[in-house]
PDB file of C-alpha atoms in Angstrom:
ATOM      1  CA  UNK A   1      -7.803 -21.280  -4.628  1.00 51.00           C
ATOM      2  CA  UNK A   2      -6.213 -25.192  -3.989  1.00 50.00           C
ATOM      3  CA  UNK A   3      -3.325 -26.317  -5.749  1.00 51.00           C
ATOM      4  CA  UNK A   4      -1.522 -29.799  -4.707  1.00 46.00           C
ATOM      5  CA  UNK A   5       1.002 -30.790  -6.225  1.00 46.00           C
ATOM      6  CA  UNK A   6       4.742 -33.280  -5.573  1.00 38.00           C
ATOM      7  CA  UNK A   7       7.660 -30.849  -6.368  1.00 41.00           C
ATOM      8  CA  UNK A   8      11.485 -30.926  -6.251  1.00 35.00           C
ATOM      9  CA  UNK A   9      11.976 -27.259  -5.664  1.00 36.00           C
ATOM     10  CA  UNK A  10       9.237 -24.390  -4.140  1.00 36.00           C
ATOM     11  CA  UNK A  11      10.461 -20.978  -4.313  1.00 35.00           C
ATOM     12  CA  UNK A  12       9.539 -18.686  -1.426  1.00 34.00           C
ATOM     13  CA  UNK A  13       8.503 -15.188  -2.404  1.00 35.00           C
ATOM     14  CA  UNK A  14       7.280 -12.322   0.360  1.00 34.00           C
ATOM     15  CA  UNK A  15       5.957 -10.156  -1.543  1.00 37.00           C
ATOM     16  CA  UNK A  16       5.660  -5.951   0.221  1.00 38.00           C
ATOM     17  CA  UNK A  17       4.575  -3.333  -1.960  1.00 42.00           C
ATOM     18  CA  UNK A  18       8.271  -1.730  -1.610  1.00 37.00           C
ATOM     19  CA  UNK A  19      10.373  -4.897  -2.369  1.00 35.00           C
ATOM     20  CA  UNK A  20      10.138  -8.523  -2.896  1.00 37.00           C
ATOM     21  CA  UNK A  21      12.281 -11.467  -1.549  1.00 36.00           C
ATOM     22  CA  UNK A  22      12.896 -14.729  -3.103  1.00 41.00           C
ATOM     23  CA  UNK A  23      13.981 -17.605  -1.403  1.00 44.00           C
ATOM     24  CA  UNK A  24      14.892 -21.239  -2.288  1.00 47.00           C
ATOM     25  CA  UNK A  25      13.546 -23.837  -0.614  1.00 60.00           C
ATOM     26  CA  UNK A  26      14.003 -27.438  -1.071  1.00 61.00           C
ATOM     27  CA  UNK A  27      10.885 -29.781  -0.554  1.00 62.00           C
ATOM     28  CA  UNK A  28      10.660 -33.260  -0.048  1.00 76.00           C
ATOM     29  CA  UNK A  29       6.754 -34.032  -0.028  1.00 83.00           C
ATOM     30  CA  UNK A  30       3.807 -32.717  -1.394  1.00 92.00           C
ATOM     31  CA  UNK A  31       3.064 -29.124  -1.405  1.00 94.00           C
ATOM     32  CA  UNK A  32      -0.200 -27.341  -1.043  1.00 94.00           C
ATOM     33  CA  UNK A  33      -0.663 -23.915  -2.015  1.00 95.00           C
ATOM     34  CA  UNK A  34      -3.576 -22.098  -0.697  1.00 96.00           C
ATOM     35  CA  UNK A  35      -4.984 -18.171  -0.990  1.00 96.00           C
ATOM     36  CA  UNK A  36      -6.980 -16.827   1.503  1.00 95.00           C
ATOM     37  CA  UNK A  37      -8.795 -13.358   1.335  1.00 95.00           C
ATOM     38  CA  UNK A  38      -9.481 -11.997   4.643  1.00 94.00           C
ATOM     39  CA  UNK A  39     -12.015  -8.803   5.476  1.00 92.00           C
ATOM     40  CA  UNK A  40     -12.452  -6.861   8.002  1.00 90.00           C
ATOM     41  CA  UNK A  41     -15.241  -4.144   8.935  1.00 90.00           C
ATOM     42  CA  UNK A  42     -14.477  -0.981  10.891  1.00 88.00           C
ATOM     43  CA  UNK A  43     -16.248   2.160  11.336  1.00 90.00           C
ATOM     44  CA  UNK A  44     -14.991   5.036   8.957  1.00 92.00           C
ATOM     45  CA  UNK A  45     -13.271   8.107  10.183  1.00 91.00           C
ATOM     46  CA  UNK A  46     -13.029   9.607   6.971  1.00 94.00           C
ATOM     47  CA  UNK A  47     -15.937  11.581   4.359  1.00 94.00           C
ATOM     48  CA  UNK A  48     -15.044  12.773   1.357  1.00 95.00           C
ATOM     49  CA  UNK A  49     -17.348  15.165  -0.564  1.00 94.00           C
ATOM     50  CA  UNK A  50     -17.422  17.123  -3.374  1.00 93.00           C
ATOM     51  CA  UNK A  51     -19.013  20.596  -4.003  1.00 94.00           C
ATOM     52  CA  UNK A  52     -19.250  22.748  -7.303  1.00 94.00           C
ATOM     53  CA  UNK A  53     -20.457  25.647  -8.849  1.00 96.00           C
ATOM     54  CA  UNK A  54     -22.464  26.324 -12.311  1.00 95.00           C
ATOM     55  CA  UNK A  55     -22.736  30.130 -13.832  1.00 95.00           C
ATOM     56  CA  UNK A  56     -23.870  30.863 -17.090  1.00 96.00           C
ATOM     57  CA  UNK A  57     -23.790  34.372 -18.746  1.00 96.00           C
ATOM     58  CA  UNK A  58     -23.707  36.061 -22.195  1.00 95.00           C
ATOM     59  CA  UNK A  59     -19.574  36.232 -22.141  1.00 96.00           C
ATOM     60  CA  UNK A  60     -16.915  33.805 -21.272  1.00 96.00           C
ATOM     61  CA  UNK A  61     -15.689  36.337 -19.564  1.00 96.00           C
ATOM     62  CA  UNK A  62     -18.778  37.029 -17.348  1.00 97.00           C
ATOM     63  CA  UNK A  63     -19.456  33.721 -16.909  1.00 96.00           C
ATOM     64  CA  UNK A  64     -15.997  32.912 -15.159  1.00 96.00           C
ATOM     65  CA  UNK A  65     -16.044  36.115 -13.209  1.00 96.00           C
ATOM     66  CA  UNK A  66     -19.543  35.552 -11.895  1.00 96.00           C
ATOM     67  CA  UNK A  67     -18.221  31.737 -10.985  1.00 95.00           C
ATOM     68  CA  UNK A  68     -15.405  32.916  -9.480  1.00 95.00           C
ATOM     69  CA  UNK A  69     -17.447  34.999  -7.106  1.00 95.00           C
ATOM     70  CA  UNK A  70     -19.493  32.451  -6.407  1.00 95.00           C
ATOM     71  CA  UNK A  71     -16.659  29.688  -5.779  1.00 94.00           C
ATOM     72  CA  UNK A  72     -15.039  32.237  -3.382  1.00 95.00           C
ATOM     73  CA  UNK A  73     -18.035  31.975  -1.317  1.00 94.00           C
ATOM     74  CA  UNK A  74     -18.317  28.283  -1.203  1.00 94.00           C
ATOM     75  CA  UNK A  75     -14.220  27.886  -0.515  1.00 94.00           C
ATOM     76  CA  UNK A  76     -14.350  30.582   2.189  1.00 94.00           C
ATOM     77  CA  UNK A  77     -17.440  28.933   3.615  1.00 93.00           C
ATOM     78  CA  UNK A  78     -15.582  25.571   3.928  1.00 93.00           C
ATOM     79  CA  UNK A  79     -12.303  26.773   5.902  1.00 93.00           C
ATOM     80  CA  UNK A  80     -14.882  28.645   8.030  1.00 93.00           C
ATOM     81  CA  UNK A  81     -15.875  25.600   9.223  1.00 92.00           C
ATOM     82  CA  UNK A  82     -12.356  24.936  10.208  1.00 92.00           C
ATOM     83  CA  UNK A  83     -11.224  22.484   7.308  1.00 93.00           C
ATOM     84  CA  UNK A  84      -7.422  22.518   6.789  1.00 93.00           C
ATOM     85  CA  UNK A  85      -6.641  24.099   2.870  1.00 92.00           C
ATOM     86  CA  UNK A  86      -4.517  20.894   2.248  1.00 94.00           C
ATOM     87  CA  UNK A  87      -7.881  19.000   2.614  1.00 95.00           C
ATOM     88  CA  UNK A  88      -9.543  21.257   0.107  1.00 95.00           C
ATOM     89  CA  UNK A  89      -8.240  20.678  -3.425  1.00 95.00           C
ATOM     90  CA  UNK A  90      -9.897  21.590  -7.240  1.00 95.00           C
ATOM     91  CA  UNK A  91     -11.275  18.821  -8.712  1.00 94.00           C
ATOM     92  CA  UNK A  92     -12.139  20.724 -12.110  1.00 93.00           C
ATOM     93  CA  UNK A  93     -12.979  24.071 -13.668  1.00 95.00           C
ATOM     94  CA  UNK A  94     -15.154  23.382 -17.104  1.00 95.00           C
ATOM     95  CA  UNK A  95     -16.220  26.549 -19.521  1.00 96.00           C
ATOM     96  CA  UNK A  96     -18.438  25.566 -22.495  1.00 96.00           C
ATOM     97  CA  UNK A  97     -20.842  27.505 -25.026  1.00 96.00           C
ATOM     98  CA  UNK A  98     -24.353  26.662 -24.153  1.00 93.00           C
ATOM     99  CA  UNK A  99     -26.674  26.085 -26.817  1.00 93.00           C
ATOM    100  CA  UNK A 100     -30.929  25.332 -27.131  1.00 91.00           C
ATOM    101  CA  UNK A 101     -31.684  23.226 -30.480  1.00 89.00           C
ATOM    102  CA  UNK A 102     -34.425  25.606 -32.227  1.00 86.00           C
ATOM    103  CA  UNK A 103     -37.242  22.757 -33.276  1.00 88.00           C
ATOM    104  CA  UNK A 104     -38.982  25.172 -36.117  1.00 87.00           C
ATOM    105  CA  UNK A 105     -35.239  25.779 -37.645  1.00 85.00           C
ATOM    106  CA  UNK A 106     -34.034  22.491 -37.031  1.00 85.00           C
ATOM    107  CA  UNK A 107     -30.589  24.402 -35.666  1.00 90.00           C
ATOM    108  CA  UNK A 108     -28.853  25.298 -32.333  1.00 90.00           C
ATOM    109  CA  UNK A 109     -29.264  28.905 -31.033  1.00 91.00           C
ATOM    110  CA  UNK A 110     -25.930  30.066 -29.325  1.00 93.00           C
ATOM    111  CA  UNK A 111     -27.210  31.230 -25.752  1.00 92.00           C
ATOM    112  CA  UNK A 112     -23.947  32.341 -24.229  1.00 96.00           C
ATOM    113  CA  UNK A 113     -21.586  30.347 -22.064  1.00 97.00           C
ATOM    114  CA  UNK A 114     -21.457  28.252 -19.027  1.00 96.00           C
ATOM    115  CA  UNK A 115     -18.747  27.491 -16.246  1.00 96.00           C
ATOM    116  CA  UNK A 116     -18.661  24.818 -13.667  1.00 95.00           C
ATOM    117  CA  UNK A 117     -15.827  25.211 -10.763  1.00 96.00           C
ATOM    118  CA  UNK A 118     -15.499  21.803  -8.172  1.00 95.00           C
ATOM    119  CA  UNK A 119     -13.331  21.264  -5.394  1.00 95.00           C
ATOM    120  CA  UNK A 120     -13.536  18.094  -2.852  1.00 94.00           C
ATOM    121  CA  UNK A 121     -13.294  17.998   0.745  1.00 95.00           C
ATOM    122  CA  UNK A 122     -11.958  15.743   2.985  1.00 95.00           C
ATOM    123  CA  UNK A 123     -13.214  15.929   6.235  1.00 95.00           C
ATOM    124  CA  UNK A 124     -11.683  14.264   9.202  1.00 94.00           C
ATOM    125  CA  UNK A 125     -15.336  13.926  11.137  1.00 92.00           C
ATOM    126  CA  UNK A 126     -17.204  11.914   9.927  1.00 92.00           C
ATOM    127  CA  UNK A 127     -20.145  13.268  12.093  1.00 90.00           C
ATOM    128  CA  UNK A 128     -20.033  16.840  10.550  1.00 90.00           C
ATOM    129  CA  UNK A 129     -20.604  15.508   7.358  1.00 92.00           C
ATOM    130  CA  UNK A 130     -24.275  16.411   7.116  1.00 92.00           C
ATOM    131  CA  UNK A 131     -23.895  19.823   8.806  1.00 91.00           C
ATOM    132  CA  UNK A 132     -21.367  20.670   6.019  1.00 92.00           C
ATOM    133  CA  UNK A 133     -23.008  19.934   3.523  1.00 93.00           C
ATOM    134  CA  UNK A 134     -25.855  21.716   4.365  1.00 92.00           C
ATOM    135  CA  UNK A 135     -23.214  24.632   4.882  1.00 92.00           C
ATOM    136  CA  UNK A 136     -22.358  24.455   1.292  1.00 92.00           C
ATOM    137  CA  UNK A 137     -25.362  24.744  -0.355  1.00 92.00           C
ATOM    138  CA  UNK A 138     -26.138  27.640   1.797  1.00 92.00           C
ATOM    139  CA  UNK A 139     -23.434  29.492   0.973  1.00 92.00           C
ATOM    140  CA  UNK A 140     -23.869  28.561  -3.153  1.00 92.00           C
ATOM    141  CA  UNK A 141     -23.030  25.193  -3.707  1.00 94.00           C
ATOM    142  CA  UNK A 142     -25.642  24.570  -6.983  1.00 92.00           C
ATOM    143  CA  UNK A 143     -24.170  20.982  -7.172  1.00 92.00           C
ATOM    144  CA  UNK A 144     -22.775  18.359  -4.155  1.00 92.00           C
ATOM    145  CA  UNK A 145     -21.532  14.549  -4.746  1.00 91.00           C
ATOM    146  CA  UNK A 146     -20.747  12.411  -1.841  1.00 89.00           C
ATOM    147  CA  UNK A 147     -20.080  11.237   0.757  1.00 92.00           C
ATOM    148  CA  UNK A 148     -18.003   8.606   0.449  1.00 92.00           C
ATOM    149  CA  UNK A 149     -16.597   6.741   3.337  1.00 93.00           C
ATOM    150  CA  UNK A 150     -12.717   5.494   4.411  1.00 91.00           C
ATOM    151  CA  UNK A 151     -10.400   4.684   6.779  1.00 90.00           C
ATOM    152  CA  UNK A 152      -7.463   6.773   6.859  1.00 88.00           C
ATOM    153  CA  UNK A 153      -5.031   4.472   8.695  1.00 88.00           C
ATOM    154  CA  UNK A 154      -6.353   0.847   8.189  1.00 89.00           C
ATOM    155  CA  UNK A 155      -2.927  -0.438   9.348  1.00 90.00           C
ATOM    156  CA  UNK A 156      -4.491  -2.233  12.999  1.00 90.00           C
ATOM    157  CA  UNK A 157      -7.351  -3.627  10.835  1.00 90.00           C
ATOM    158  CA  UNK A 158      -5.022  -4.891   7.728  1.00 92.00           C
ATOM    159  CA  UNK A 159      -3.478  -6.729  10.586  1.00 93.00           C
ATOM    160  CA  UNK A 160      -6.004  -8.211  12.055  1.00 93.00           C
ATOM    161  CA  UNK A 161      -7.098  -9.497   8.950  1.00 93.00           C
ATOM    162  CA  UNK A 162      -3.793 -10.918   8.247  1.00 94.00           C
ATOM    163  CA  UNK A 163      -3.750 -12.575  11.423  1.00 95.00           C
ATOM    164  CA  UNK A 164      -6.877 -14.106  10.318  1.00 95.00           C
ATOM    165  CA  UNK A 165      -5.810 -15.103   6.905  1.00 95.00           C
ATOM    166  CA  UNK A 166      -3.037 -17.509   8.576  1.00 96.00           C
ATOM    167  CA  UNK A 167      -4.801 -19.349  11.076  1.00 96.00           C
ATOM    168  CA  UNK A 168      -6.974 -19.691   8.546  1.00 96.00           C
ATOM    169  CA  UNK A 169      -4.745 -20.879   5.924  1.00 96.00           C
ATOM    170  CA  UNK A 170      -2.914 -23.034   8.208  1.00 96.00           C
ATOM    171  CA  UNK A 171      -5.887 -24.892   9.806  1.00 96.00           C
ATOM    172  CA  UNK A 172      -6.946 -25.683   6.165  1.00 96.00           C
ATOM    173  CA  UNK A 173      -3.500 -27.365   5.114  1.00 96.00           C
ATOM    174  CA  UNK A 174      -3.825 -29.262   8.165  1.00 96.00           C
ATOM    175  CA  UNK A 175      -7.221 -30.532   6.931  1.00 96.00           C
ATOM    176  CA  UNK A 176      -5.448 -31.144   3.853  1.00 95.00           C
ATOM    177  CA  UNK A 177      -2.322 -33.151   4.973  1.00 95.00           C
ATOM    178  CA  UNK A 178      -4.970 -34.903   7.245  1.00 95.00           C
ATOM    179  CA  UNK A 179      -6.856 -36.313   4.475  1.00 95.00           C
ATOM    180  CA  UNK A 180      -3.807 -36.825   2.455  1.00 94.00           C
ATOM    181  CA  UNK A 181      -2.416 -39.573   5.029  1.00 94.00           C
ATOM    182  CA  UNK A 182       0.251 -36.836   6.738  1.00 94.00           C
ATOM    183  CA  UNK A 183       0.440 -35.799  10.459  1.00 94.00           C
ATOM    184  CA  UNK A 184       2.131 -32.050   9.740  1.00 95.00           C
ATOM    185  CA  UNK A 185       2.980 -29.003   7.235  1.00 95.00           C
ATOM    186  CA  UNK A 186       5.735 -26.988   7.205  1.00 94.00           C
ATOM    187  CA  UNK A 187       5.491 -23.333   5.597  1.00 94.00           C
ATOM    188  CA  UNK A 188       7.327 -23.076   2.457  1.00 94.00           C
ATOM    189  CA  UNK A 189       6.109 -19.662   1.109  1.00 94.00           C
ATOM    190  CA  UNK A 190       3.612 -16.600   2.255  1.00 94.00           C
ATOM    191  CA  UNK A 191       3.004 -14.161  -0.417  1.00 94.00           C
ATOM    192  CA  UNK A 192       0.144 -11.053   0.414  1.00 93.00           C
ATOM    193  CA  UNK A 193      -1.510  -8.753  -1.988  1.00 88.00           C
ATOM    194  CA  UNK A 194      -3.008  -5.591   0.333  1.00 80.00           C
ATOM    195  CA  UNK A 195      -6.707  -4.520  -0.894  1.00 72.00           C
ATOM    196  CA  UNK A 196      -7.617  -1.534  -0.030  1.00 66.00           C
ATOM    197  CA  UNK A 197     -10.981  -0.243   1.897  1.00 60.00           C
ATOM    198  CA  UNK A 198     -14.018  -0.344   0.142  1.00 54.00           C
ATOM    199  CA  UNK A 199     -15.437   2.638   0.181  1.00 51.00           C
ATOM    200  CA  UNK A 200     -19.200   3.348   0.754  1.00 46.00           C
ATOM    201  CA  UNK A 201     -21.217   5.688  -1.404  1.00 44.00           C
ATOM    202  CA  UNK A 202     -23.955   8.160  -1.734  1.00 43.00           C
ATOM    203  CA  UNK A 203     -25.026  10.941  -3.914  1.00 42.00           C
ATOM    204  CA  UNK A 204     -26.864  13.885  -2.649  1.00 41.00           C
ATOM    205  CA  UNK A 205     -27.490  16.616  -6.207  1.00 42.00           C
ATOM    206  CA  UNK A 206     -28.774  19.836  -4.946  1.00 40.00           C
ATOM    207  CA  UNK A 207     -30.377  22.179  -7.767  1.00 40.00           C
ATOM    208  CA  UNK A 208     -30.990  25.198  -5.818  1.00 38.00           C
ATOM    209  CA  UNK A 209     -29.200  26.799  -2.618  1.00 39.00           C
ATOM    210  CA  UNK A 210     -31.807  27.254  -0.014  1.00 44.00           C
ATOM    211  CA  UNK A 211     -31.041  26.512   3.695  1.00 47.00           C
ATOM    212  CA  UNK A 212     -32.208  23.294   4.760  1.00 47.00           C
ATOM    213  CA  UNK A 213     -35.219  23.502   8.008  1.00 57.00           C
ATOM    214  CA  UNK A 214     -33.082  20.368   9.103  1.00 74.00           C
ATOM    215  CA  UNK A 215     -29.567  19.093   8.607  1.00 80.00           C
ATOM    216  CA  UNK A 216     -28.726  16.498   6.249  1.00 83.00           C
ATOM    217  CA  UNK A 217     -29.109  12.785   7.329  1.00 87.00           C
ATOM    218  CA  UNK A 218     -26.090  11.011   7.116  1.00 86.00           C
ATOM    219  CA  UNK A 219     -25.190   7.262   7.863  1.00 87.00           C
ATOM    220  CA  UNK A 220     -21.436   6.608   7.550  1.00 88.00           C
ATOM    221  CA  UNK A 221     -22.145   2.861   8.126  1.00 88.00           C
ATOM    222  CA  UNK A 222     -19.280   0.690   7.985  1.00 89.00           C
ATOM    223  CA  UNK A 223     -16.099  -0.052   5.268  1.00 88.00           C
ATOM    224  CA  UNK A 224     -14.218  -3.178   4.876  1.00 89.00           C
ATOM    225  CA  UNK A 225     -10.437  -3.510   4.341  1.00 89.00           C
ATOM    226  CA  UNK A 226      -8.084  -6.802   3.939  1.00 90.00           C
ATOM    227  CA  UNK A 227      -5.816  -8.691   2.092  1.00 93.00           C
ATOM    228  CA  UNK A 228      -5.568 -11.957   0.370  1.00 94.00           C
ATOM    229  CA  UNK A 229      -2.667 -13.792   1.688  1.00 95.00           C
ATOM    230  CA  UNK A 230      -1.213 -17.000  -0.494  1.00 95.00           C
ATOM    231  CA  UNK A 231       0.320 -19.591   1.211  1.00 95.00           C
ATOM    232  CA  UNK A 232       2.557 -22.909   1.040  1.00 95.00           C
ATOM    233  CA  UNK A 233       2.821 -25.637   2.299  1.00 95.00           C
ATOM    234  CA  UNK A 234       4.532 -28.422   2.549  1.00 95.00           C
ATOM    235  CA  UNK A 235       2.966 -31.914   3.976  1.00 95.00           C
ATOM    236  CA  UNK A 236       5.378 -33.932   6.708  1.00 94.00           C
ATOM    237  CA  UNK A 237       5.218 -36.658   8.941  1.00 90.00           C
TER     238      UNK A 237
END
Protein backbone atom coordinates (compact mmCIF):
# COMPACT_ATOMS: atom_id res chain seq x y z
CA UNK A 1 0.00 0.00 0.00
CA UNK A 2 1.45 3.83 -1.21
CA UNK A 3 0.11 6.83 0.17
CA UNK A 4 1.89 10.40 -0.58
CA UNK A 5 0.73 13.02 0.62
CA UNK A 6 2.05 17.15 1.97
CA UNK A 7 0.99 17.33 5.70
CA UNK A 8 1.34 19.80 8.60
CA UNK A 9 1.26 17.25 11.35
CA UNK A 10 2.06 13.08 11.18
CA UNK A 11 1.32 11.33 14.27
CA UNK A 12 3.67 8.50 15.23
CA UNK A 13 1.99 5.40 16.58
CA UNK A 14 4.09 1.97 17.66
CA UNK A 15 1.74 -0.15 17.88
CA UNK A 16 2.67 -3.81 20.45
CA UNK A 17 -0.02 -6.07 21.11
CA UNK A 18 0.23 -4.99 25.00
CA UNK A 19 0.21 -1.14 24.55
CA UNK A 20 0.36 1.53 22.03
CA UNK A 21 2.35 4.86 21.91
CA UNK A 22 1.48 7.97 20.20
CA UNK A 23 3.75 10.51 19.34
CA UNK A 24 3.61 13.98 17.67
CA UNK A 25 5.66 14.77 15.11
CA UNK A 26 5.91 17.84 13.14
CA UNK A 27 6.68 17.52 9.29
CA UNK A 28 7.81 19.90 6.95
CA UNK A 29 7.75 17.99 3.46
CA UNK A 30 5.99 15.38 1.92
CA UNK A 31 5.26 12.21 3.63
CA UNK A 32 5.10 8.73 2.28
CA UNK A 33 3.47 6.04 4.02
CA UNK A 34 4.25 2.59 3.03
CA UNK A 35 3.15 -1.20 4.42
CA UNK A 36 5.23 -3.93 3.92
CA UNK A 37 4.30 -7.65 4.71
CA UNK A 38 7.25 -9.71 5.30
CA UNK A 39 7.32 -13.87 5.43
CA UNK A 40 9.41 -16.06 6.52
CA UNK A 41 9.65 -20.04 6.17
CA UNK A 42 11.02 -22.28 8.91
CA UNK A 43 10.77 -25.85 9.57
CA UNK A 44 7.97 -26.77 12.18
CA UNK A 45 8.70 -28.20 15.55
CA UNK A 46 5.28 -28.59 16.44
CA UNK A 47 2.18 -31.45 15.26
CA UNK A 48 -0.93 -31.23 16.48
CA UNK A 49 -3.40 -34.14 16.08
CA UNK A 50 -6.53 -35.15 17.05
CA UNK A 51 -7.89 -38.65 17.98
CA UNK A 52 -11.54 -39.82 18.91
CA UNK A 53 -13.67 -42.48 19.71
CA UNK A 54 -17.31 -43.64 18.33
CA UNK A 55 -19.53 -46.39 20.42
CA UNK A 56 -22.93 -47.07 19.77
CA UNK A 57 -25.20 -49.35 21.93
CA UNK A 58 -28.90 -49.94 22.81
CA UNK A 59 -28.64 -47.45 26.10
CA UNK A 60 -27.17 -44.10 26.67
CA UNK A 61 -25.90 -45.53 29.35
CA UNK A 62 -24.04 -48.41 27.58
CA UNK A 63 -23.03 -46.44 24.99
CA UNK A 64 -20.96 -43.95 27.27
CA UNK A 65 -19.65 -46.74 29.41
CA UNK A 66 -18.46 -48.78 26.46
CA UNK A 67 -16.78 -45.24 25.13
CA UNK A 68 -15.36 -44.61 28.16
CA UNK A 69 -13.54 -47.90 28.09
CA UNK A 70 -12.49 -47.42 24.95
CA UNK A 71 -11.20 -43.65 25.42
CA UNK A 72 -9.23 -44.97 28.47
CA UNK A 73 -7.33 -47.05 26.15
CA UNK A 74 -6.54 -44.48 23.60
CA UNK A 75 -5.55 -41.71 26.56
CA UNK A 76 -3.42 -44.30 28.37
CA UNK A 77 -1.89 -45.29 25.05
CA UNK A 78 -0.84 -41.64 24.37
CA UNK A 79 1.06 -40.81 27.81
CA UNK A 80 2.64 -44.24 27.17
CA UNK A 81 4.33 -42.81 24.57
CA UNK A 82 5.62 -40.25 26.93
CA UNK A 83 3.30 -37.17 26.02
CA UNK A 84 3.01 -34.68 28.93
CA UNK A 85 -1.08 -34.66 30.24
CA UNK A 86 -0.97 -30.79 29.80
CA UNK A 87 -0.45 -31.58 26.03
CA UNK A 88 -3.43 -33.87 26.00
CA UNK A 89 -6.71 -31.97 26.37
CA UNK A 90 -10.72 -33.01 25.38
CA UNK A 91 -11.72 -31.55 22.45
CA UNK A 92 -15.46 -32.91 22.74
CA UNK A 93 -17.66 -35.67 24.10
CA UNK A 94 -21.03 -35.91 21.73
CA UNK A 95 -24.06 -38.53 22.74
CA UNK A 96 -26.92 -38.67 20.18
CA UNK A 97 -29.90 -41.19 19.37
CA UNK A 98 -29.09 -42.95 16.20
CA UNK A 99 -31.73 -43.51 13.85
CA UNK A 100 -32.15 -45.59 10.07
CA UNK A 101 -35.08 -43.89 7.90
CA UNK A 102 -37.40 -47.10 7.17
CA UNK A 103 -38.06 -46.56 3.12
CA UNK A 104 -41.40 -48.97 3.10
CA UNK A 105 -42.79 -46.77 6.25
CA UNK A 106 -41.50 -43.65 5.13
CA UNK A 107 -40.32 -43.13 9.10
CA UNK A 108 -37.12 -43.31 11.26
CA UNK A 109 -36.55 -46.51 13.32
CA UNK A 110 -34.90 -45.57 16.76
CA UNK A 111 -31.68 -47.90 16.78
CA UNK A 112 -30.21 -46.94 20.11
CA UNK A 113 -27.58 -44.33 20.82
CA UNK A 114 -24.20 -43.23 19.82
CA UNK A 115 -21.17 -41.44 21.64
CA UNK A 116 -18.13 -39.85 20.20
CA UNK A 117 -15.19 -38.86 22.85
CA UNK A 118 -12.00 -36.57 21.14
CA UNK A 119 -9.05 -35.29 22.67
CA UNK A 120 -5.97 -33.50 20.70
CA UNK A 121 -2.41 -33.93 21.09
CA UNK A 122 0.29 -31.79 20.86
CA UNK A 123 3.36 -33.32 20.26
CA UNK A 124 6.67 -31.64 20.60
CA UNK A 125 8.42 -34.06 17.72
CA UNK A 126 7.50 -33.52 14.92
CA UNK A 127 9.20 -36.79 13.68
CA UNK A 128 7.03 -39.12 15.91
CA UNK A 129 4.11 -37.91 14.39
CA UNK A 130 3.49 -40.88 12.12
CA UNK A 131 4.53 -43.50 14.70
CA UNK A 132 1.79 -42.02 16.97
CA UNK A 133 -0.62 -42.06 15.05
CA UNK A 134 -0.29 -45.36 14.06
CA UNK A 135 -0.18 -45.96 17.98
CA UNK A 136 -3.61 -44.64 18.25
CA UNK A 137 -5.46 -46.46 16.00
CA UNK A 138 -3.94 -49.52 17.40
CA UNK A 139 -4.93 -49.04 20.60
CA UNK A 140 -8.83 -47.87 19.36
CA UNK A 141 -8.69 -44.71 17.83
CA UNK A 142 -11.94 -45.31 15.18
CA UNK A 143 -11.37 -41.65 14.02
CA UNK A 144 -7.84 -39.34 13.66
CA UNK A 145 -7.63 -35.59 12.15
CA UNK A 146 -4.34 -34.01 11.62
CA UNK A 147 -1.53 -33.18 11.58
CA UNK A 148 -1.22 -29.82 11.49
CA UNK A 149 2.05 -28.06 11.61
CA UNK A 150 3.56 -24.85 13.88
CA UNK A 151 6.17 -23.19 15.33
CA UNK A 152 6.03 -22.91 18.92
CA UNK A 153 8.40 -19.97 19.47
CA UNK A 154 8.51 -18.00 16.12
CA UNK A 155 10.08 -15.06 18.02
CA UNK A 156 13.91 -15.37 15.96
CA UNK A 157 11.88 -15.76 12.71
CA UNK A 158 9.21 -12.76 13.47
CA UNK A 159 12.44 -10.92 13.70
CA UNK A 160 14.01 -11.68 10.93
CA UNK A 161 11.15 -10.85 9.04
CA UNK A 162 10.92 -7.55 10.63
CA UNK A 163 14.34 -6.86 9.85
CA UNK A 164 13.37 -7.50 6.39
CA UNK A 165 10.27 -5.46 6.32
CA UNK A 166 12.52 -2.19 7.06
CA UNK A 167 15.21 -2.39 4.72
CA UNK A 168 12.67 -3.05 2.64
CA UNK A 169 10.45 -0.27 3.40
CA UNK A 170 13.20 2.10 3.62
CA UNK A 171 14.94 1.31 0.27
CA UNK A 172 11.46 1.89 -1.32
CA UNK A 173 10.94 5.54 0.19
CA UNK A 174 14.27 6.20 -1.04
CA UNK A 175 13.10 5.22 -4.55
CA UNK A 176 10.30 7.36 -3.80
CA UNK A 177 11.96 10.65 -2.59
CA UNK A 178 14.36 9.87 -5.56
CA UNK A 179 11.80 10.23 -8.12
CA UNK A 180 10.09 12.92 -6.25
CA UNK A 181 13.21 15.40 -6.73
CA UNK A 182 14.53 14.73 -2.81
CA UNK A 183 18.00 13.40 -1.73
CA UNK A 184 16.69 11.79 1.90
CA UNK A 185 13.71 10.50 4.29
CA UNK A 186 13.46 10.75 7.69
CA UNK A 187 11.19 8.14 9.70
CA UNK A 188 8.17 9.69 11.04
CA UNK A 189 6.13 6.59 12.16
CA UNK A 190 6.54 2.50 12.27
CA UNK A 191 3.43 0.77 13.15
CA UNK A 192 3.49 -3.53 12.98
CA UNK A 193 0.61 -5.87 12.99
CA UNK A 194 2.21 -9.62 14.01
CA UNK A 195 0.58 -12.55 11.75
CA UNK A 196 0.82 -15.53 13.01
CA UNK A 197 2.27 -18.98 11.39
CA UNK A 198 0.39 -20.52 8.86
CA UNK A 199 -0.21 -23.67 9.66
CA UNK A 200 0.00 -26.70 7.26
CA UNK A 201 -2.67 -29.34 7.03
CA UNK A 202 -3.62 -32.88 6.46
CA UNK A 203 -6.34 -35.25 7.24
CA UNK A 204 -5.76 -38.86 7.79
CA UNK A 205 -9.80 -40.66 8.77
CA UNK A 206 -9.24 -44.12 9.92
CA UNK A 207 -12.54 -46.39 9.96
CA UNK A 208 -11.23 -49.39 11.55
CA UNK A 209 -8.29 -50.04 14.18
CA UNK A 210 -5.97 -52.51 12.66
CA UNK A 211 -2.15 -52.14 13.06
CA UNK A 212 -0.57 -50.66 10.20
CA UNK A 213 2.40 -53.32 8.26
CA UNK A 214 4.19 -49.81 8.00
CA UNK A 215 4.14 -46.52 9.86
CA UNK A 216 2.37 -43.62 8.68
CA UNK A 217 4.10 -41.27 6.11
CA UNK A 218 4.40 -37.98 7.30
CA UNK A 219 5.89 -34.73 5.67
CA UNK A 220 5.92 -31.80 8.12
CA UNK A 221 7.15 -29.54 5.24
CA UNK A 222 7.58 -26.06 6.05
CA UNK A 223 5.24 -22.99 7.83
CA UNK A 224 5.55 -19.38 7.26
CA UNK A 225 5.31 -16.63 9.92
CA UNK A 226 5.67 -12.59 9.61
CA UNK A 227 4.35 -9.40 10.02
CA UNK A 228 3.28 -6.48 8.01
CA UNK A 229 5.09 -3.49 9.18
CA UNK A 230 3.64 0.23 8.10
CA UNK A 231 5.88 2.84 7.76
CA UNK A 232 6.47 6.78 7.37
CA UNK A 233 8.23 8.77 5.93
CA UNK A 234 9.10 11.90 5.50
CA UNK A 235 11.06 13.27 2.19
CA UNK A 236 14.26 15.82 2.97
CA UNK A 237 16.95 17.36 1.29
Amino acid sequence: MLRFAIPLLAATAIATPLAATEVQIQSSGPVIELTINEQVKAAPDIANVSAGVTSDAKTAVEAMQINAREMTSVINRIKALGIDEEDIQTTGVNLSARYDYDRTNQRQVFRGYSVSNRVSVKLREVARTGPVLDALVAAGATDISGPSFLIDDDTAAKAQAREAAMQTARERAMEYAGWAGYSGIRLLAVSETVQSSRPMLMEARVEMAAEPAVSTPIQPGMVSTGVSVTVKYEMTN
